[in-house]
Amino acid sequence: MIQLENLHKGYQVDGHIVPALQGIDLSIEKGEIFGVIGHSGAGKSTLIRCINLLERPTSGRVVVDGTDLMNLDDRQLQEQRRQIGMIFQHFNLLSSATVAENVAFPLKLAKRPKAEIEQKVTELLTLVGLEAHRNKYPAQLSGGQKQRVGIARALASDPKVLLCDEATSALDPQTTNSILALLRDINRKLGLTIVLITHEMHVIRAVCDRVAVIDGGKIVEMGNVVDVFLKPQHPTTQEFVEQVADSVELKEIVSHEKADKDRTMIRITFLGSQTYQPVLFQTMLETGTPFNILQGTISRMKDTPYGQLIVELEADQEQVNKTIGSLRQRGLEVEVI
Amino acid sequence: MSITFENVDWAEIWQGSLDTLTMLAFSTLFTAIIGLPLGILLFLTSRGQLLQNKALYAVLSFIVNILRSVPFIILMIMLIPLTRLIVGTSLGVQGSIPPLVIGAAPFFARLVETSLREVDRGVIEAAQSMGASKWQIIWKVLLPESRPGLIAGITITTVALVSYTAMSGAIGGGGLGDLAIRYGYQRFQTDVMIVTVVILLVLVQILQTIGDRLVAYFTRR
Ligand SMILES: Nc1ncnc2c1ncn2[C@@H]1O[C@H](COP(=O)(O)OP(=O)(O)OP(=O)(O)O)[C@@H](O)[C@H]1O
Ligand SMILES: [Mg+2]
């Protein structure tokens, strides 16, 4: 659905050029939720704004749904932009227009007939749960409600792609979750392709199918969220993954316990349906290894449940190897730490 | 000494008030017609905006600054030939309108530019992302979003025009200012002076109140 090829973007700052993107290659499939994560200044906003040419790349290609956007004239670009909805960190609603007028705005720009606009607005406000607030002004809404208006407005012209620039960064955790749930919902209902940028790993974990990690204007890691999450390669990725793991306490436990020779600490990762089965118990029963659970989490990546256990085995090396072998045989991911 | 209002010719005051209102209405109208597009153009051609154009902005800005720095009374005298060319006379109600407009439009244009600058950049970008053309951004985003500021601007301009109309009395412009100068100043008829000043004061009060009410009504923030 979206192809970015060798994208470069530099900003002119007092005479010299500051590179913001340095050779981005990216292909986003139809219907997926694609996340881009990176630190402040990594180039996330620049990247997403290149997709609808709010920012024109210095070089490279931007292809959306088969159309090379860089070759279009103004009018054709305006036409194409209707296919690409966008929501923003600070919502960017028209403060002089009501909720309903804001949602109607893209349709009015496209000069749709009045009756159609009216029907579409009602439909969208119902979808985002704001039917009761249609005649309010943005200043009278909460942050979460404003973002819902933003989403309804972005969906009004039936886009194929929705770009989300830090759409939840100005919201509290609970509101963030409800907005993320709404995004998943419309992704599923409308088959919409969503590109989402954020600096929060839990947002990626909650909704994305695939993720790219961007650092210094380059993609340093990319893959399925599940893979990137469980086996982060690049230091930046590892940092982000640590945001959501309770790894701070873990480090303390590790350094505390390491001293003892006959104790081995392992991390076991469960994925999918394994998460809810008593594999650990069965294995330990079979091998007769005394064990001690130090830490455990069960969570969910989009639709995939997963769990991680930090387990201490009180046994000699041979026994430990046997136990690990047995766990791996059952399809679990095991790592000695 | 008590004021008796013996010199006050009420019919003449009435006529003067009507003349002032006429001058005010027309000059405000033309000031808006010229100043609004000029202000929009100033904003759009300035740095980082939709029609960024350094040269054009510099020229427009220079002209506006010149017209704003010349004292109005001098401007009126300088413009006499041009005024004759446009409306055929430099006297009376008609003759005072061109200099009023030329004096006030650059002032209003600056106020327009300033209020447009207040419009959230993000909102303009959102409109662009929805495929809005430049015209649509001007008409459907910039103007509605800056409406309270524009109304406040035209109010300030109209109030300034009230004192300009009074000044135009000095070169035979007609209206209350003319009466104040001819009777109040040149013939020492203090009572005429007081009556005209009070009427002007009431006029300014009314204009400012209407302006404030409208601004409050259109403010949604
Ligand atoms: N309009 C601009 N002019 C000059 N430099 C810019 C401009 N916009 C961005 N940059 C620079 O480009 C780099 C990438 O910026 P970008 O806004 O894409 O980062 P980001 O990843 O979105 O960061 P944040 O999380 O803080 O929003 C930064 O070094 C920034 O200073
Ligand atoms: Mg950003």
PDB file of N, CA, C and O in Angstrom, chain A residues 7-39:
ATOM      1  N   LEU A   7      14.487   7.265   0.820  1.00  0.00           N
ATOM      2  CA  LEU A   7      14.012   8.601   1.156  1.00  0.00           C
ATOM      3  C   LEU A   7      15.072   9.391   1.923  1.00  0.00           C
ATOM      4  O   LEU A   7      15.590   8.922   2.932  1.00  0.00           O
ATOM      5  N   HIS A   8      15.376  10.572   1.422  1.00  0.00           N
ATOM      6  CA  HIS A   8      16.279  11.477   2.132  1.00  0.00           C
ATOM      7  C   HIS A   8      15.557  12.788   2.370  1.00  0.00           C
ATOM      8  O   HIS A   8      14.826  13.249   1.512  1.00  0.00           O
ATOM      9  N   LYS A   9      15.780  13.377   3.522  1.00  0.00           N
ATOM     10  CA  LYS A   9      15.217  14.698   3.764  1.00  0.00           C
ATOM     11  C   LYS A   9      16.200  15.494   4.622  1.00  0.00           C
ATOM     12  O   LYS A   9      16.653  15.027   5.678  1.00  0.00           O
ATOM     13  N   GLY A  10      16.544  16.657   4.135  1.00  0.00           N
ATOM     14  CA  GLY A  10      17.414  17.531   4.920  1.00  0.00           C
ATOM     15  C   GLY A  10      16.707  18.858   5.145  1.00  0.00           C
ATOM     16  O   GLY A  10      15.956  19.315   4.300  1.00  0.00           O
ATOM     17  N   TYR A  11      16.896  19.437   6.317  1.00  0.00           N
ATOM     18  CA  TYR A  11      16.331  20.763   6.585  1.00  0.00           C
ATOM     19  C   TYR A  11      17.432  21.801   6.510  1.00  0.00           C
ATOM     20  O   TYR A  11      18.528  21.581   7.033  1.00  0.00           O
ATOM     21  N   GLN A  12      17.105  22.905   5.894  1.00  0.00           N
ATOM     22  CA  GLN A  12      18.045  24.015   5.820  1.00  0.00           C
ATOM     23  C   GLN A  12      17.971  24.789   7.133  1.00  0.00           C
ATOM     24  O   GLN A  12      16.935  25.337   7.477  1.00  0.00           O
ATOM     25  N   VAL A  13      19.041  24.786   7.888  1.00  0.00           N
ATOM     26  CA  VAL A  13      19.062  25.568   9.134  1.00  0.00           C
ATOM     27  C   VAL A  13      20.268  26.499   9.107  1.00  0.00           C
ATOM     28  O   VAL A  13      21.398  26.041   9.016  1.00  0.00           O
ATOM     29  N   ASP A  14      20.051  27.770   9.190  1.00  0.00           N
ATOM     30  CA  ASP A  14      21.031  28.850   9.000  1.00  0.00           C
ATOM     31  C   ASP A  14      22.164  28.447   8.056  1.00  0.00           C
ATOM     32  O   ASP A  14      23.309  28.274   8.466  1.00  0.00           O
ATOM     33  N   GLY A  15      21.805  28.276   6.797  1.00  0.00           N
ATOM     34  CA  GLY A  15      22.859  28.091   5.797  1.00  0.00           C
ATOM     35  C   GLY A  15      23.276  26.662   5.536  1.00  0.00           C
ATOM     36  O   GLY A  15      23.552  26.318   4.408  1.00  0.00           O
ATOM     37  N   HIS A  16      23.302  25.822   6.572  1.00  0.00           N
ATOM     38  CA  HIS A  16      23.692  24.448   6.250  1.00  0.00           C
ATOM     39  C   HIS A  16      22.537  23.477   6.423  1.00  0.00           C
ATOM     40  O   HIS A  16      21.505  23.808   7.025  1.00  0.00           O
ATOM     41  N   ILE A  17      22.738  22.276   5.891  1.00  0.00           N
ATOM     42  CA  ILE A  17      21.629  21.329   5.851  1.00  0.00           C
ATOM     43  C   ILE A  17      21.745  20.289   6.951  1.00  0.00           C
ATOM     44  O   ILE A  17      22.780  19.659   7.136  1.00  0.00           O
ATOM     45  N   VAL A  18      20.651  20.179   7.735  1.00  0.00           N
ATOM     46  CA  VAL A  18      20.600  19.168   8.793  1.00  0.00           C
ATOM     47  C   VAL A  18      19.840  17.959   8.249  1.00  0.00           C
ATOM     48  O   VAL A  18      18.687  18.087   7.865  1.00  0.00           O
ATOM     49  N   PRO A  19      20.476  16.790   8.194  1.00  0.00           N
ATOM     50  CA  PRO A  19      19.760  15.628   7.671  1.00  0.00           C
ATOM     51  C   PRO A  19      18.773  15.099   8.705  1.00  0.00           C
ATOM     52  O   PRO A  19      19.119  14.932   9.864  1.00  0.00           O
ATOM     53  N   ALA A  20      17.525  14.879   8.268  1.00  0.00           N
ATOM     54  CA  ALA A  20      16.517  14.339   9.189  1.00  0.00           C
ATOM     55  C   ALA A  20      16.199  12.889   8.828  1.00  0.00           C
ATOM     56  O   ALA A  20      15.929  12.072   9.692  1.00  0.00           O
ATOM     57  N   LEU A  21      16.216  12.593   7.523  1.00  0.00           N
ATOM     58  CA  LEU A  21      16.023  11.207   7.071  1.00  0.00           C
ATOM     59  C   LEU A  21      17.186  10.853   6.163  1.00  0.00           C
ATOM     60  O   LEU A  21      17.551  11.633   5.291  1.00  0.00           O
ATOM     61  N   GLN A  22      17.763   9.683   6.372  1.00  0.00           N
ATOM     62  CA  GLN A  22      18.935   9.309   5.592  1.00  0.00           C
ATOM     63  C   GLN A  22      18.753   7.932   4.972  1.00  0.00           C
ATOM     64  O   GLN A  22      19.260   6.950   5.474  1.00  0.00           O
ATOM     65  N   GLY A  23      17.974   7.905   3.889  1.00  0.00           N
ATOM     66  CA  GLY A  23      17.835   6.650   3.165  1.00  0.00           C
ATOM     67  C   GLY A  23      16.865   5.682   3.814  1.00  0.00           C
ATOM     68  O   GLY A  23      17.240   4.630   4.296  1.00  0.00           O
ATOM     69  N   ILE A  24      15.591   6.066   3.829  1.00  0.00           N
ATOM     70  CA  ILE A  24      14.558   5.197   4.405  1.00  0.00           C
ATOM     71  C   ILE A  24      13.965   4.313   3.304  1.00  0.00           C
ATOM     72  O   ILE A  24      13.542   4.819   2.268  1.00  0.00           O
ATOM     73  N   ASP A  25      13.953   3.022   3.534  1.00  0.00           N
ATOM     74  CA  ASP A  25      13.273   2.081   2.642  1.00  0.00           C
ATOM     75  C   ASP A  25      12.222   1.365   3.457  1.00  0.00           C
ATOM     76  O   ASP A  25      12.539   0.801   4.502  1.00  0.00           O
ATOM     77  N   LEU A  26      10.994   1.388   2.961  1.00  0.00           N
ATOM     78  CA  LEU A  26       9.911   0.863   3.774  1.00  0.00           C
ATOM     79  C   LEU A  26       8.788   0.419   2.863  1.00  0.00           C
ATOM     80  O   LEU A  26       8.473   1.093   1.885  1.00  0.00           O
ATOM     81  N   SER A  27       8.202  -0.714   3.180  1.00  0.00           N
ATOM     82  CA  SER A  27       7.052  -1.153   2.406  1.00  0.00           C
ATOM     83  C   SER A  27       5.975  -1.564   3.386  1.00  0.00           C
ATOM     84  O   SER A  27       6.187  -2.427   4.234  1.00  0.00           O
ATOM     85  N   ILE A  28       4.832  -0.918   3.299  1.00  0.00           N
ATOM     86  CA  ILE A  28       3.749  -1.177   4.248  1.00  0.00           C
ATOM     87  C   ILE A  28       2.599  -1.842   3.508  1.00  0.00           C
ATOM     88  O   ILE A  28       2.157  -1.355   2.460  1.00  0.00           O
ATOM     89  N   GLU A  29       2.151  -2.972   4.050  1.00  0.00           N
ATOM     90  CA  GLU A  29       1.130  -3.771   3.364  1.00  0.00           C
ATOM     91  C   GLU A  29      -0.268  -3.207   3.592  1.00  0.00           C
ATOM     92  O   GLU A  29      -0.516  -2.552   4.594  1.00  0.00           O
ATOM     93  N   LYS A  30      -1.167  -3.548   2.687  1.00  0.00           N
ATOM     94  CA  LYS A  30      -2.548  -3.158   2.819  1.00  0.00           C
ATOM     95  C   LYS A  30      -3.152  -3.804   4.061  1.00  0.00           C
ATOM     96  O   LYS A  30      -2.952  -4.991   4.300  1.00  0.00           O
ATOM     97  N   GLY A  31      -3.860  -3.017   4.842  1.00  0.00           N
ATOM     98  CA  GLY A  31      -4.587  -3.558   5.996  1.00  0.00           C
ATOM     99  C   GLY A  31      -3.766  -3.767   7.252  1.00  0.00           C
ATOM    100  O   GLY A  31      -4.294  -4.201   8.267  1.00  0.00           O
ATOM    101  N   GLU A  32      -2.490  -3.473   7.213  1.00  0.00           N
ATOM    102  CA  GLU A  32      -1.714  -3.694   8.441  1.00  0.00           C
ATOM    103  C   GLU A  32      -1.615  -2.418   9.270  1.00  0.00           C
ATOM    104  O   GLU A  32      -1.858  -1.317   8.790  1.00  0.00           O
ATOM    105  N   ILE A  33      -1.288  -2.600  10.538  1.00  0.00           N
ATOM    106  CA  ILE A  33      -0.987  -1.459  11.391  1.00  0.00           C
ATOM    107  C   ILE A  33       0.517  -1.447  11.576  1.00  0.00           C
ATOM    108  O   ILE A  33       1.097  -2.362  12.166  1.00  0.00           O
ATOM    109  N   PHE A  34       1.123  -0.434  11.009  1.00  0.00           N
ATOM    110  CA  PHE A  34       2.573  -0.369  11.008  1.00  0.00           C
ATOM    111  C   PHE A  34       3.026   0.708  11.978  1.00  0.00           C
ATOM    112  O   PHE A  34       2.561   1.844  11.918  1.00  0.00           O
ATOM    113  N   GLY A  35       3.916   0.350  12.878  1.00  0.00           N
ATOM    114  CA  GLY A  35       4.388   1.309  13.871  1.00  0.00           C
ATOM    115  C   GLY A  35       5.791   1.779  13.553  1.00  0.00           C
ATOM    116  O   GLY A  35       6.602   1.031  13.022  1.00  0.00           O
ATOM    117  N   VAL A  36       6.051   3.045  13.864  1.00  0.00           N
ATOM    118  CA  VAL A  36       7.416   3.555  13.775  1.00  0.00           C
ATOM    119  C   VAL A  36       7.739   4.137  15.136  1.00  0.00           C
ATOM    120  O   VAL A  36       6.993   4.971  15.657  1.00  0.00           O
ATOM    121  N   ILE A  37       8.825   3.653  15.723  1.00  0.00           N
ATOM    122  CA  ILE A  37       9.179   4.151  17.048  1.00  0.00           C
ATOM    123  C   ILE A  37      10.579   4.720  17.002  1.00  0.00           C
ATOM    124  O   ILE A  37      11.423   4.279  16.209  1.00  0.00           O
ATOM    125  N   GLY A  38      10.818   5.736  17.810  1.00  0.00           N
ATOM    126  CA  GLY A  38      12.141   6.344  17.848  1.00  0.00           C
ATOM    127  C   GLY A  38      12.165   7.422  18.920  1.00  0.00           C
ATOM    128  O   GLY A  38      11.113   7.879  19.369  1.00  0.00           O
ATOM    129  N   HIS A  39      13.372   7.820  19.283  1.00  0.00           N
ATOM    130  CA  HIS A  39      13.502   8.878  20.282  1.00  0.00           C
ATOM    131  C   HIS A  39      13.142  10.231  19.675  1.00  0.00           C
ATOM    132  O   HIS A  39      13.034  10.365  18.461  1.00  0.00           O
TER     133      HIS A  39
END
